[in-house]
């Protein structure tokens, strides 16, 4: 689903490095975020909307939220300041690459929907992922299995960060594209890796067995 070690390196150890993939992804997000809020027909487009869920203990910034006009007021509609009528929030997350076989992107999008639901007191049915390399938009339904999976990922991530212990690496094909591979050293023997990390982080370094 996601790499616990990468998560811990970034959020616990403050490690970051950029490669071509992260740079192009950053440029794509900056392009999306730099646009003005606008209205296209019956859709209001809001960019860089700050999100937060006190219940889930998560926060972030959405790439883009579409608000679709609705003739009827339902559990999925909300009020938009400065606009009349009923509006259905529809989160859209931009990704630089291609569609993936795992569900990490869907979980990220669902987490945004959970934040919006708490903030706007609505039920969000679906959203979309836009993939830059495919130039395709994939609709995502926020069904119960995806919501449960998202809750599990949030809980596991919070537990990981609260434990303050760096997880062991799981060396695989995905590591070659990771910008932190030189810090992670997934291919090294554990004894050698511990010496490398002790040199970087000193006495604060601890890795799960």
PDB file of C-alpha atoms in Angstrom, residues 7-8 15-17 27 30 35 39 46 53 62 64-65 92 101 103 122 127 140 144 146 167 178 192 194 198:
ATOM      1  CA  UNK A   7       7.141   7.447   5.489  1.00  0.00           C
ATOM      2  CA  UNK A   8       9.297   7.237   8.621  1.00  0.00           C
ATOM      3  CA  UNK A  15      15.047  13.081   5.248  1.00  0.00           C
ATOM      4  CA  UNK A  16      14.199  14.253   1.742  1.00  0.00           C
ATOM      5  CA  UNK A  17      15.847  14.057  -1.658  1.00  0.00           C
ATOM      6  CA  UNK A  27       5.930  20.765 -11.086  1.00  0.00           C
ATOM      7  CA  UNK A  30       2.501  23.525  -8.591  1.00  0.00           C
ATOM      8  CA  UNK A  35      -4.461  28.402 -11.079  1.00  0.00           C
ATOM      9  CA  UNK A  39     -16.503  28.510 -12.515  1.00  0.00           C
ATOM     10  CA  UNK A  46     -11.394  25.361  -5.998  1.00  0.00           C
ATOM     11  CA  UNK A  53     -10.182  15.880  10.066  1.00  0.00           C
ATOM     12  CA  UNK A  62      -6.217  19.120  -1.865  1.00  0.00           C
ATOM     13  CA  UNK A  64      -8.476  20.514  -6.695  1.00  0.00           C
ATOM     14  CA  UNK A  65     -12.069  20.278  -5.482  1.00  0.00           C
ATOM     15  CA  UNK A  92      -9.611  15.445  -7.751  1.00  0.00           C
ATOM     16  CA  UNK A 101      -2.145  -1.851  -9.615  1.00  0.00           C
ATOM     17  CA  UNK A 103      -4.745   1.298  -4.146  1.00  0.00           C
ATOM     18  CA  UNK A 122     -21.795  15.989   3.798  1.00  0.00           C
ATOM     19  CA  UNK A 127     -13.947  11.648  -6.701  1.00  0.00           C
ATOM     20  CA  UNK A 140     -13.124   6.504  -7.705  1.00  0.00           C
ATOM     21  CA  UNK A 144     -17.223   0.901   2.372  1.00  0.00           C
ATOM     22  CA  UNK A 146     -12.159   1.682   0.465  1.00  0.00           C
ATOM     23  CA  UNK A 167      10.978   0.095  10.042  1.00  0.00           C
ATOM     24  CA  UNK A 178      12.370   6.052  -4.840  1.00  0.00           C
ATOM     25  CA  UNK A 192      26.274  -2.694   7.505  1.00  0.00           C
ATOM     26  CA  UNK A 194      23.043  -0.035  10.991  1.00  0.00           C
ATOM     27  CA  UNK A 198      24.341   5.372  13.114  1.00  0.00           C
TER      28      UNK A 198
END
